[in-house]
XYZ file of N, CA and C in Angstrom:
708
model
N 11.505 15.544 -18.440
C 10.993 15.425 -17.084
C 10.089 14.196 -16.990
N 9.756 13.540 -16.018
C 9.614 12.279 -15.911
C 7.906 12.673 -15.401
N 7.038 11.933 -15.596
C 6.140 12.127 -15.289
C 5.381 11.706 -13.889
N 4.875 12.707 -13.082
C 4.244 12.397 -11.866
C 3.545 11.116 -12.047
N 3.675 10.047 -10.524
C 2.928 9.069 -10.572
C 1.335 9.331 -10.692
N 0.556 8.490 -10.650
C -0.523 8.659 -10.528
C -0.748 8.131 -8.975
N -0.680 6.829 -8.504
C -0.478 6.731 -6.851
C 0.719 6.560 -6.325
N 1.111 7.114 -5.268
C 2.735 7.391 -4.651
C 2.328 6.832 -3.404
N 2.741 4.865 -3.369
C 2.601 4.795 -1.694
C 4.259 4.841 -1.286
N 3.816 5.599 0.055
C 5.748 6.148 0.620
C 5.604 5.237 1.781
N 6.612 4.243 2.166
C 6.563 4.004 3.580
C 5.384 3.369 4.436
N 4.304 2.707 3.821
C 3.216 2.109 4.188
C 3.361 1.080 5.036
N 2.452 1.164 6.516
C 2.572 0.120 7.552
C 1.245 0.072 7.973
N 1.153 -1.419 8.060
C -0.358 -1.291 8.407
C -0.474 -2.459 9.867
N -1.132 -2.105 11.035
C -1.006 -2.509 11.612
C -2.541 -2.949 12.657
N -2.827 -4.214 12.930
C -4.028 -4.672 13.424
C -4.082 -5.205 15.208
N -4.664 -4.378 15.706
C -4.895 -4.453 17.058
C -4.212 -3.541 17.440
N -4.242 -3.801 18.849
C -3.541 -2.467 19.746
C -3.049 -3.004 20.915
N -1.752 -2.274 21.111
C -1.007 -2.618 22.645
C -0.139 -3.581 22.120
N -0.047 -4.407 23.091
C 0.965 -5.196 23.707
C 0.299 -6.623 22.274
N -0.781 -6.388 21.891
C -1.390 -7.511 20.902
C -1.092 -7.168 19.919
N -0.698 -5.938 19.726
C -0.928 -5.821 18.168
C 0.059 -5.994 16.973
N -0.375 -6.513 15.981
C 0.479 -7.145 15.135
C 0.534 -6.591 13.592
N 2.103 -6.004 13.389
C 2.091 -5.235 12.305
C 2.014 -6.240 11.200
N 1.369 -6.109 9.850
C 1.250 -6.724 8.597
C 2.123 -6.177 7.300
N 2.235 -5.317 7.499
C 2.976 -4.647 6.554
C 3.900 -3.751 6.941
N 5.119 -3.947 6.719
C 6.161 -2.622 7.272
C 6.996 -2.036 6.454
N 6.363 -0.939 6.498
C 7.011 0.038 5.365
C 7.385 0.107 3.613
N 5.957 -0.342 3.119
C 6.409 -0.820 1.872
C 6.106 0.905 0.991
N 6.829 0.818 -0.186
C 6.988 1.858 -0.959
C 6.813 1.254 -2.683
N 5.770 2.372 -3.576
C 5.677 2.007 -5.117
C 4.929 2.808 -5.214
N 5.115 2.871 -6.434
C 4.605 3.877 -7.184
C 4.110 3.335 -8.456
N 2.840 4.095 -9.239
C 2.072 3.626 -10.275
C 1.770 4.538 -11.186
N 2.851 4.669 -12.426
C 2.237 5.838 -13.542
C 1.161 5.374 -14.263
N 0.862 6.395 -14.873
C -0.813 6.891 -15.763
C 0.137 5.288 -16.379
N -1.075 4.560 -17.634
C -0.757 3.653 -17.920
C 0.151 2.231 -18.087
N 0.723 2.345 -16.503
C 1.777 1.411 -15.988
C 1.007 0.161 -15.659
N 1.376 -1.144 -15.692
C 0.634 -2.226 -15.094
C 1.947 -2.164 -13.622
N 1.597 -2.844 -12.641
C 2.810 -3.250 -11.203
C 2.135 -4.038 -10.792
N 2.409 -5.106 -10.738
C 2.402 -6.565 -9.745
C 3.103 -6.561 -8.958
N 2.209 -6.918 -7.952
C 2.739 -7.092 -6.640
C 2.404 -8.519 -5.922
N 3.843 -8.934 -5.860
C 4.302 -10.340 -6.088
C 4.654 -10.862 -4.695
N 3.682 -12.017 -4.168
C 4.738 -12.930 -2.894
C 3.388 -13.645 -2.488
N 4.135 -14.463 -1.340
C 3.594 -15.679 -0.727
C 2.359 -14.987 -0.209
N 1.529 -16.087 0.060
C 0.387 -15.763 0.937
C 0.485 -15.377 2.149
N 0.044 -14.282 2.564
C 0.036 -13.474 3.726
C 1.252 -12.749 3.769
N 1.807 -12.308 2.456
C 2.854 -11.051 2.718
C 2.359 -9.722 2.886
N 1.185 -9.749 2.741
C 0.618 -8.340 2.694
C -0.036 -7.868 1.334
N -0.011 -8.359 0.531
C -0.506 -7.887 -0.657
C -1.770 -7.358 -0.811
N -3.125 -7.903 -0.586
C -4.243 -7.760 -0.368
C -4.237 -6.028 0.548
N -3.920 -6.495 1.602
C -3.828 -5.762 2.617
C -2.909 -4.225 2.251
N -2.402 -4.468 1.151
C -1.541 -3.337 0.984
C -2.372 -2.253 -0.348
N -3.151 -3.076 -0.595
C -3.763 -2.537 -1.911
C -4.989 -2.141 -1.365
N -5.475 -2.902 -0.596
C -6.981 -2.543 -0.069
C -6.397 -1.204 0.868
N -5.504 -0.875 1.257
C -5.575 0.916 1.986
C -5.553 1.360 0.929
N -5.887 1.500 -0.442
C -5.632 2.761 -1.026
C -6.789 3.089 -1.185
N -7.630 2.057 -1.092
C -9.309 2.675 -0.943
C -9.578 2.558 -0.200
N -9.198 2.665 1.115
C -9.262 2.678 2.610
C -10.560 1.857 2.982
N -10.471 0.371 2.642
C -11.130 -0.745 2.773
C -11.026 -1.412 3.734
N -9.944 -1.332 4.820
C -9.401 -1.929 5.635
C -10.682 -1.943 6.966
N -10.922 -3.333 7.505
C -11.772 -2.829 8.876
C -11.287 -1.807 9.560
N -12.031 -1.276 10.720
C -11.519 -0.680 11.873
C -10.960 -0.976 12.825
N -10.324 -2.508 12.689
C -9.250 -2.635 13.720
C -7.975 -2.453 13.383
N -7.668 -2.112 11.886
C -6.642 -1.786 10.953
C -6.387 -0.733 11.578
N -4.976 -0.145 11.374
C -4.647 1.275 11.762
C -3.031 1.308 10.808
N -2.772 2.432 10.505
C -1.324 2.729 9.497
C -0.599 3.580 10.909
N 0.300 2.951 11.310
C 1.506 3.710 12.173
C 2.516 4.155 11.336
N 2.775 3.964 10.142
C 3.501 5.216 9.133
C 2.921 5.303 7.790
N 3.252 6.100 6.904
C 2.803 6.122 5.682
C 1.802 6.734 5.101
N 2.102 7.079 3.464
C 1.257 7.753 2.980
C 1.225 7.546 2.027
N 0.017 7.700 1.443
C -0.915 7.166 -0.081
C -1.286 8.098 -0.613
N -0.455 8.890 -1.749
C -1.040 10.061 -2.549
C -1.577 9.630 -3.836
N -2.676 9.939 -4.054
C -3.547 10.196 -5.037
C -4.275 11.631 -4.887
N -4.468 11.719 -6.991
C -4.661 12.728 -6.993
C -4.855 14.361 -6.210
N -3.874 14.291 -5.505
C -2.927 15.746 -4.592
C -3.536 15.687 -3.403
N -3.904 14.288 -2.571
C -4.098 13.919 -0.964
C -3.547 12.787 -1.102
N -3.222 12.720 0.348
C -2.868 11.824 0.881
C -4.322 10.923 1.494
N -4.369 10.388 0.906
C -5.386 9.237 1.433
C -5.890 8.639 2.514
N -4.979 8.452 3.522
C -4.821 7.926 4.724
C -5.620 8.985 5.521
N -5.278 10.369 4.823
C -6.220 11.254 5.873
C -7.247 11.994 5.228
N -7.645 11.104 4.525
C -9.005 11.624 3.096
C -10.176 11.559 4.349
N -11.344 12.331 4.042
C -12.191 12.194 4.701
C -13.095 11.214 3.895
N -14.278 10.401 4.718
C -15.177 9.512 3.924
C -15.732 10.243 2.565
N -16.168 11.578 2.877
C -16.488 12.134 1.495
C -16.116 11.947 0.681
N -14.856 12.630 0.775
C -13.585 12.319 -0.056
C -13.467 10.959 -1.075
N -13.498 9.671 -0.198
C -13.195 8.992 -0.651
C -14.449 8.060 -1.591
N -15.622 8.486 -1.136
C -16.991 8.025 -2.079
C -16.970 8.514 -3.129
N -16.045 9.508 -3.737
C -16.267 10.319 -4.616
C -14.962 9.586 -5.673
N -14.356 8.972 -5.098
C -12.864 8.270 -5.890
C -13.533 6.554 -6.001
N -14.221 5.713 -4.977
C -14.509 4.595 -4.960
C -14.861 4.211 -6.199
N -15.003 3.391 -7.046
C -15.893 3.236 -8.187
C -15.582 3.641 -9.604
N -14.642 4.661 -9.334
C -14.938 6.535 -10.152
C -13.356 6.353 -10.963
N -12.549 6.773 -9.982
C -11.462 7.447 -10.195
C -10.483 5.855 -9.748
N -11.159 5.215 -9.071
C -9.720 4.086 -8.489
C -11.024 2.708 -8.690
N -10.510 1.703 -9.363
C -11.971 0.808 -8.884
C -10.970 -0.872 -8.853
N -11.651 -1.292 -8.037
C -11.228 -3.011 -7.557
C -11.860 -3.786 -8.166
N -10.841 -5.070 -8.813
C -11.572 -6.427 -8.979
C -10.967 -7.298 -7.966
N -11.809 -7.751 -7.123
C -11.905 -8.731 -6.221
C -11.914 -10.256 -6.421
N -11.253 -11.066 -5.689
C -10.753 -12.601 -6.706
C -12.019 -13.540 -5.940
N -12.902 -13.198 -5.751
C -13.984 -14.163 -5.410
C -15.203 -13.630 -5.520
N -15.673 -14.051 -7.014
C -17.278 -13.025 -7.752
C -18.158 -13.174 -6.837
N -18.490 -14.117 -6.140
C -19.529 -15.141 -5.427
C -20.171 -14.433 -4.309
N -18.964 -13.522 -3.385
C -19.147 -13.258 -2.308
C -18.999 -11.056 -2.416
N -18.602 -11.147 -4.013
C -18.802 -9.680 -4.520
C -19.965 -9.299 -5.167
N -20.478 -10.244 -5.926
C -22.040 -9.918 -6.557
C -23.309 -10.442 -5.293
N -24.166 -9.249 -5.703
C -25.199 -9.588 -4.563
C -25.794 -10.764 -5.413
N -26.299 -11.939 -4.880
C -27.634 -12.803 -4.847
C -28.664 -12.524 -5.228
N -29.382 -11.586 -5.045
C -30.715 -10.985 -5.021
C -30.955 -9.950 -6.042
N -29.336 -9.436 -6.881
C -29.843 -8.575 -8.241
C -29.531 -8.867 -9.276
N -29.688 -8.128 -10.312
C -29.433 -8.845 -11.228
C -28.108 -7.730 -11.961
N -27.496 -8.509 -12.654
C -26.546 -8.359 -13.485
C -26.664 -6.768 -13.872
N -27.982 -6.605 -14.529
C -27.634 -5.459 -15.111
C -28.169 -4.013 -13.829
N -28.656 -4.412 -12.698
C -28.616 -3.919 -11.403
C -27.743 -3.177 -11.134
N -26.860 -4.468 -10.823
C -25.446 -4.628 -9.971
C -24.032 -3.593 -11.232
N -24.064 -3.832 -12.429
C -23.109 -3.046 -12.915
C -23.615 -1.590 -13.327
N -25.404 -1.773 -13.456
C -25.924 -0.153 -14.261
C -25.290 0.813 -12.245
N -25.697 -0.145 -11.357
C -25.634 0.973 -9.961
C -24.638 1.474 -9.806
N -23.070 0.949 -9.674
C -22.195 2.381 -10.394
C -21.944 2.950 -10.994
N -22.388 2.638 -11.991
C -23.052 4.197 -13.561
C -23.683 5.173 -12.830
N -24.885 4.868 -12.111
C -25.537 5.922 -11.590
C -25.009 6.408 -10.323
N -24.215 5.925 -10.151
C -24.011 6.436 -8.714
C -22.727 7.912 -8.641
N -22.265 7.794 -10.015
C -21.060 8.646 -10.480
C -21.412 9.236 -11.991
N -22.339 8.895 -12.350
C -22.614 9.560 -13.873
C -24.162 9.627 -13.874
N -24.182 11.225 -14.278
C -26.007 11.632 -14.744
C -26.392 10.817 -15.888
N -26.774 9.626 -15.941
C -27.129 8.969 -16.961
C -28.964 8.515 -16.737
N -29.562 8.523 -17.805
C -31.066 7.924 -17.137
C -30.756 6.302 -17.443
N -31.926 6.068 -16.859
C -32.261 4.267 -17.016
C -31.837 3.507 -18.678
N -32.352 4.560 -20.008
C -31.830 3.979 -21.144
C -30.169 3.835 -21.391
N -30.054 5.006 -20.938
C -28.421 5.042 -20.876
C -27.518 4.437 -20.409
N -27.974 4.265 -19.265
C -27.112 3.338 -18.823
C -27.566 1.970 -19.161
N -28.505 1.977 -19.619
C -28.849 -0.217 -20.164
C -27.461 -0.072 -21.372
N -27.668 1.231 -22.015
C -26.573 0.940 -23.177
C -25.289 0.965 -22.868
N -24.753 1.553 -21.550
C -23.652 1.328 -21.520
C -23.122 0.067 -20.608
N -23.931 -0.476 -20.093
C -23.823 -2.022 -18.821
C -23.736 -2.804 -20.522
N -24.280 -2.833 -21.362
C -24.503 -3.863 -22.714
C -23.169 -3.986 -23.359
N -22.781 -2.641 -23.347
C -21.449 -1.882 -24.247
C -20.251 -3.432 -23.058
N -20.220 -2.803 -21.743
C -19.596 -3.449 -21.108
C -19.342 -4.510 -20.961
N -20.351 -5.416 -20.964
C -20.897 -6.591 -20.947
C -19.961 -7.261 -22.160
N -20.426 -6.665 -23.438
C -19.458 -6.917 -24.641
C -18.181 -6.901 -24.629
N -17.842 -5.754 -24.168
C -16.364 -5.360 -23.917
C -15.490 -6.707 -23.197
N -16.099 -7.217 -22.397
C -15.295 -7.927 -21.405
C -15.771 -9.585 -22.225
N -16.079 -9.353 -23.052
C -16.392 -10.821 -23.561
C -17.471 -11.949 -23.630
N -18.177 -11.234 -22.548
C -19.563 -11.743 -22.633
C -20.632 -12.123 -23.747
N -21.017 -13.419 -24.356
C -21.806 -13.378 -25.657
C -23.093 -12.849 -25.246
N -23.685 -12.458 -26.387
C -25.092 -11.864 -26.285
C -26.049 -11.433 -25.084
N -24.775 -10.533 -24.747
C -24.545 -9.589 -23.367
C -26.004 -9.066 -22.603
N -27.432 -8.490 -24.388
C -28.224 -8.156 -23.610
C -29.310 -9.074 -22.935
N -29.118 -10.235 -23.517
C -29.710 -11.454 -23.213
C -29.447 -11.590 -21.610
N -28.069 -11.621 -21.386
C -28.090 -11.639 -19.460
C -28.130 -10.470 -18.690
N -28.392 -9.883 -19.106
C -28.836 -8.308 -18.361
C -29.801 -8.868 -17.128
N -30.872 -9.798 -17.741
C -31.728 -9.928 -16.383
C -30.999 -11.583 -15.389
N -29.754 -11.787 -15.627
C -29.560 -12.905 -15.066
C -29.402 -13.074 -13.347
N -28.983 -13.745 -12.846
C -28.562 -13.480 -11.154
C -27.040 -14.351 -11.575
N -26.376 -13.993 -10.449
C -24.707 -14.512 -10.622
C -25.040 -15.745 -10.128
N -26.059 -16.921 -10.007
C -25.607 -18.194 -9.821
C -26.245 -19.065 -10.827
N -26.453 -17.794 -12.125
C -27.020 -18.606 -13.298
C -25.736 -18.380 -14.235
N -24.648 -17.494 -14.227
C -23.378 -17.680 -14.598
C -22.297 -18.654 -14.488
N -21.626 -18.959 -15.208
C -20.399 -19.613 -14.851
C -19.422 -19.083 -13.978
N -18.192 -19.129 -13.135
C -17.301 -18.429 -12.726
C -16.273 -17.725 -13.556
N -16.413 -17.686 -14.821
C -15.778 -17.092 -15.827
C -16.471 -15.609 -16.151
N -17.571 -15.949 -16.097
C -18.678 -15.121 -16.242
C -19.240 -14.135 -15.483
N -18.787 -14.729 -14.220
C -19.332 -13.580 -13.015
C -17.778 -12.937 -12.974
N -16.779 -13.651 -13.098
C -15.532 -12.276 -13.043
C -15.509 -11.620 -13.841
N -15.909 -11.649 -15.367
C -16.125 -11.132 -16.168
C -17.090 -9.869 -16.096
N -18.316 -9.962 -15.185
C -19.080 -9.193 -14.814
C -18.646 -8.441 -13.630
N -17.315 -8.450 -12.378
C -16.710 -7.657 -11.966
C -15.812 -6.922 -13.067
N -14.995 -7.447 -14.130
C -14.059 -6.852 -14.462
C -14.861 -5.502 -15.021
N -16.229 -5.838 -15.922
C -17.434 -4.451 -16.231
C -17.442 -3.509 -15.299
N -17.556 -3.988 -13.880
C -18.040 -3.077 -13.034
C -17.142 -2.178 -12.849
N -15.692 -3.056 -12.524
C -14.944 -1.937 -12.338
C -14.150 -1.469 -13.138
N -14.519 -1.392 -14.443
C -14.404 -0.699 -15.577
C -15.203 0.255 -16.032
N -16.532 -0.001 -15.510
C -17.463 0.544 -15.557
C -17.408 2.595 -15.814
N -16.566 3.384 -15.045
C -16.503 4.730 -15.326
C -14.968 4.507 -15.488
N -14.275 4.238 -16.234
C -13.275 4.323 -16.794
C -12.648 5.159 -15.624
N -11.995 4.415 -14.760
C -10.896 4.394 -13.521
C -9.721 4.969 -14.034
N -9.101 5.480 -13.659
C -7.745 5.979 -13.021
C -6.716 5.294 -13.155
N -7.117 4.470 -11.637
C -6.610 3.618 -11.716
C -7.053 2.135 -11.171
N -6.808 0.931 -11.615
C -7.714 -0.039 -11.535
C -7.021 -1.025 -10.852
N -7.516 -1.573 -9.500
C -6.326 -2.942 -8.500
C -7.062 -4.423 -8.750
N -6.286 -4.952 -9.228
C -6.374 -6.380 -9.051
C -6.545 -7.265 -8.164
N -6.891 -7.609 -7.157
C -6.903 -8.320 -6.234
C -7.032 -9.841 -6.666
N -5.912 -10.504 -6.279
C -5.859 -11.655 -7.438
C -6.844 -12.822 -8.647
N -7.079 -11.897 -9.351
C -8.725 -11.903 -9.762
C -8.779 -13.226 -10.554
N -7.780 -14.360 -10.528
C -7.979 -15.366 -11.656
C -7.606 -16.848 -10.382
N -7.762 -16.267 -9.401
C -7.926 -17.450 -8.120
C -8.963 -18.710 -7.957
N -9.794 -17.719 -8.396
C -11.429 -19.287 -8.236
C -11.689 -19.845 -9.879
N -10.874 -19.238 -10.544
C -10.637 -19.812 -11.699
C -10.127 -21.046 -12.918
N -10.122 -21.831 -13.536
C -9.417 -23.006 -14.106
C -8.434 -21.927 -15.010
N -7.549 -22.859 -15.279
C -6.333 -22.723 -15.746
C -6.804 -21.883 -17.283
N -7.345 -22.367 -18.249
C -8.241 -21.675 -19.445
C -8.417 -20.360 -18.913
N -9.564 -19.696 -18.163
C -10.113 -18.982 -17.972
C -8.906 -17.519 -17.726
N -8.578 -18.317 -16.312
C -7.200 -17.557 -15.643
C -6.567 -16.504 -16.922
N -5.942 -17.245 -18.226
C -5.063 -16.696 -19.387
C -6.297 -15.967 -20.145
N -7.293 -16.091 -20.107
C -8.242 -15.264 -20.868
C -8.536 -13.620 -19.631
N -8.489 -14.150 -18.594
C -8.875 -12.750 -17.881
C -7.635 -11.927 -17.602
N -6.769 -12.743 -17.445
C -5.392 -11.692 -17.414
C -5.103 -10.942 -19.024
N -5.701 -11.033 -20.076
C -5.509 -11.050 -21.375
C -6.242 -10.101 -21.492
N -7.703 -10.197 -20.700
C -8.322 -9.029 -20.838
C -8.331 -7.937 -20.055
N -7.319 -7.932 -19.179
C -6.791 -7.055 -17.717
C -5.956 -6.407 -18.600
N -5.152 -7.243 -19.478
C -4.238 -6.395 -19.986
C -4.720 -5.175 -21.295
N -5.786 -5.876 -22.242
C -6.378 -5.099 -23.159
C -6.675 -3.614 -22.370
N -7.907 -4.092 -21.434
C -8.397 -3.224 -20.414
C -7.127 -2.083 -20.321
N -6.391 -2.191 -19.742
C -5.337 -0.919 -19.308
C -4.494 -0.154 -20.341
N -4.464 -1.384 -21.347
C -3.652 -0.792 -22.692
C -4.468 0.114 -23.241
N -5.875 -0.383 -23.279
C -7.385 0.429 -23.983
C -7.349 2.082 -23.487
N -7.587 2.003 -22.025
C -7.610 3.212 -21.403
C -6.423 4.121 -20.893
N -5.629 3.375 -21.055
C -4.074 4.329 -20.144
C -4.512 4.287 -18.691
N -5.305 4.033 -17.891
C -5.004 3.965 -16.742
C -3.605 3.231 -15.928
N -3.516 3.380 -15.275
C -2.506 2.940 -14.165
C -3.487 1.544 -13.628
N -2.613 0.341 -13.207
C -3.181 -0.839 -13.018
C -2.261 -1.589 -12.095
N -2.827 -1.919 -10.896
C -2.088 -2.797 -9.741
C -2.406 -3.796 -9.579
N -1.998 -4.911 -9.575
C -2.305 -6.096 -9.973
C -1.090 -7.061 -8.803
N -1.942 -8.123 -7.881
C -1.302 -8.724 -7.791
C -1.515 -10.296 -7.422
N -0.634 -11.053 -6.980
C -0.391 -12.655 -7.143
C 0.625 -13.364 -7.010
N 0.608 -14.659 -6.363
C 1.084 -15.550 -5.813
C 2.466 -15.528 -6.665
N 3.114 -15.849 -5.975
C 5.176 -16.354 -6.889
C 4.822 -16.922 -8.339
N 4.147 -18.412 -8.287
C 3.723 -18.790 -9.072
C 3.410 -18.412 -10.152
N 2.536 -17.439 -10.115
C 1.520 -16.752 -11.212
C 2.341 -15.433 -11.649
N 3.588 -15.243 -11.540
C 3.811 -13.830 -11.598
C 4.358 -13.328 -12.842
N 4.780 -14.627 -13.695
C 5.457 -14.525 -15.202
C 4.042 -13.627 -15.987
N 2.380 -14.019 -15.813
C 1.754 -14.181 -16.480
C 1.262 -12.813 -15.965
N 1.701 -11.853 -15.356
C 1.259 -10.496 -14.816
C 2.172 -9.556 -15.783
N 1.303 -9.215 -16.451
C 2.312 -8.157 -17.738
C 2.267 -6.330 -17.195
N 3.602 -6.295 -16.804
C 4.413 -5.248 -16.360
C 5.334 -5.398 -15.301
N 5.575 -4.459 -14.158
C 6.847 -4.779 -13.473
C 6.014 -4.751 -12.426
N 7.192 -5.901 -11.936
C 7.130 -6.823 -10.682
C 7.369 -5.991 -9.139
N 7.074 -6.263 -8.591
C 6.809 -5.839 -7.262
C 6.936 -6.733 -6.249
N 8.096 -7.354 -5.907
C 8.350 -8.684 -5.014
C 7.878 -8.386 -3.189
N 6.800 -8.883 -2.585
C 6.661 -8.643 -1.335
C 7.306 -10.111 -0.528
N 7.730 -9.737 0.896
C 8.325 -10.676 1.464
C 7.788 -10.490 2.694
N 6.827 -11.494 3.497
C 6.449 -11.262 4.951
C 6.012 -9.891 5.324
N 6.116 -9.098 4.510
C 5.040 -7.815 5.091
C 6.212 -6.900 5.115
N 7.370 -6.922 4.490
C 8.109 -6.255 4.322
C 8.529 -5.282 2.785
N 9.830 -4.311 2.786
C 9.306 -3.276 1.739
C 9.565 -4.259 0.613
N 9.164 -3.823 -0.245
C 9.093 -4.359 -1.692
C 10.992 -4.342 -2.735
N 11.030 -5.399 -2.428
C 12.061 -5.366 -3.326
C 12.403 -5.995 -4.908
């Protein structure tokens, strides 16, 4: 017997504005993501990709709206999760790396702030505990002498460095499942093959399920199966 996915999107449409204005982005795309599967999801800019990954943590503004489709995780459908619901998966159970550190790390905290605050926000840990596990992390993802920047701010990092310090975060309670949002974009060419390298350790490490996606271009260097998007259409 084949094993249940871990997320089952069926038929996903996502659509922005209303009336006679409104303009669908995505129509009807369908995939699925087992416990330790990587899926890239592959196409031009503005096929929907972003946009298709950000409903599963129902990230989308409020001028977004889904006129079909459904996003099952763990035994709901998502689309009609209540906010509760879904604070309790954010971070936890499903977590995002976002392809621009700059405008994802706050300014004003510091490093070990910004990754200890979803430790605490999902795990009874005190203040020592979690310094040891933001350090643990810190390491994990490649960072040298990790406790040394604990007190840093992200514009005393490199850009290698501050994605490096998303990839912690949202590694941070060992996810589920973990989305890519094309995380090696503000990146040089070096860097890019080191973070996809460690995207891949990352998922091999934990067995989570991992969605990952990126430009035509970049798609040899996305290790697992491909997921071709076309203009906002289903995935072939």
């Amino acid at each position: 017997m084949s094993e249940a996915p871990l997320v089952d999107v069926k038929s996903l449409s996502v659509e922005f504005g209303e009336g006679e204005s409104a303009a669908r982005v995505v129509k009807g795309v369908s995939f699925n993501i087992t416990k330790g599967e990587t899926v890239a999801l592959v196409g031009e800019s503005g096929s929907g990709k972003t946009v298709s990954a950000l409903s599963i943590l129902k990230l989308l503004p409020s001028s977004a709206s889904h006129p079909t489709g459904e996003i099952w995780f763990d035994g709901k459908d998502i689309l009609k999760a209540d906010d509760r619901f879904m604070r309790t998966i954010r971070g936890d159970k499903i977590s995002i790396i976002f392809q621009e550190p700059m405008t994802t790390l706050n300014p004003l905290h510091t490093i070990e702030k910004q990754v200890g605050e979803i430790i605490k926000l999902h795990r009874n840990l005190g203040d020592a505990e979690t310094r040891t596990r933001v350090i643990d992390l810190l390491t994990k993802v490649g960072i040298r002498d990790a406790e040394k920047r604990l007190d840093s701010y992200p514009h005393q990092l490199s850009g290698g460095q501050r994605q490096r310090v998303i990839i912690a975060t949202a590694l941070a309670n060992e996810p589920d499942l973990l989305i890519a949002d094309e995380p090696t974009t503000a990146l040089d060419v070096t860097i890019q093959a080191q973070i996809l390298e460690l995207l891949k350790l990352a998922a091999e490490g934990d067995g989570h399920g991992d969605a990952a996606h990126h430009p035509r271009s970049r798609h040899r260097t996305a290790h697992g199966r491909p997921r071709l998007r076309d203009e906002g259409r289903r995935d072939r």
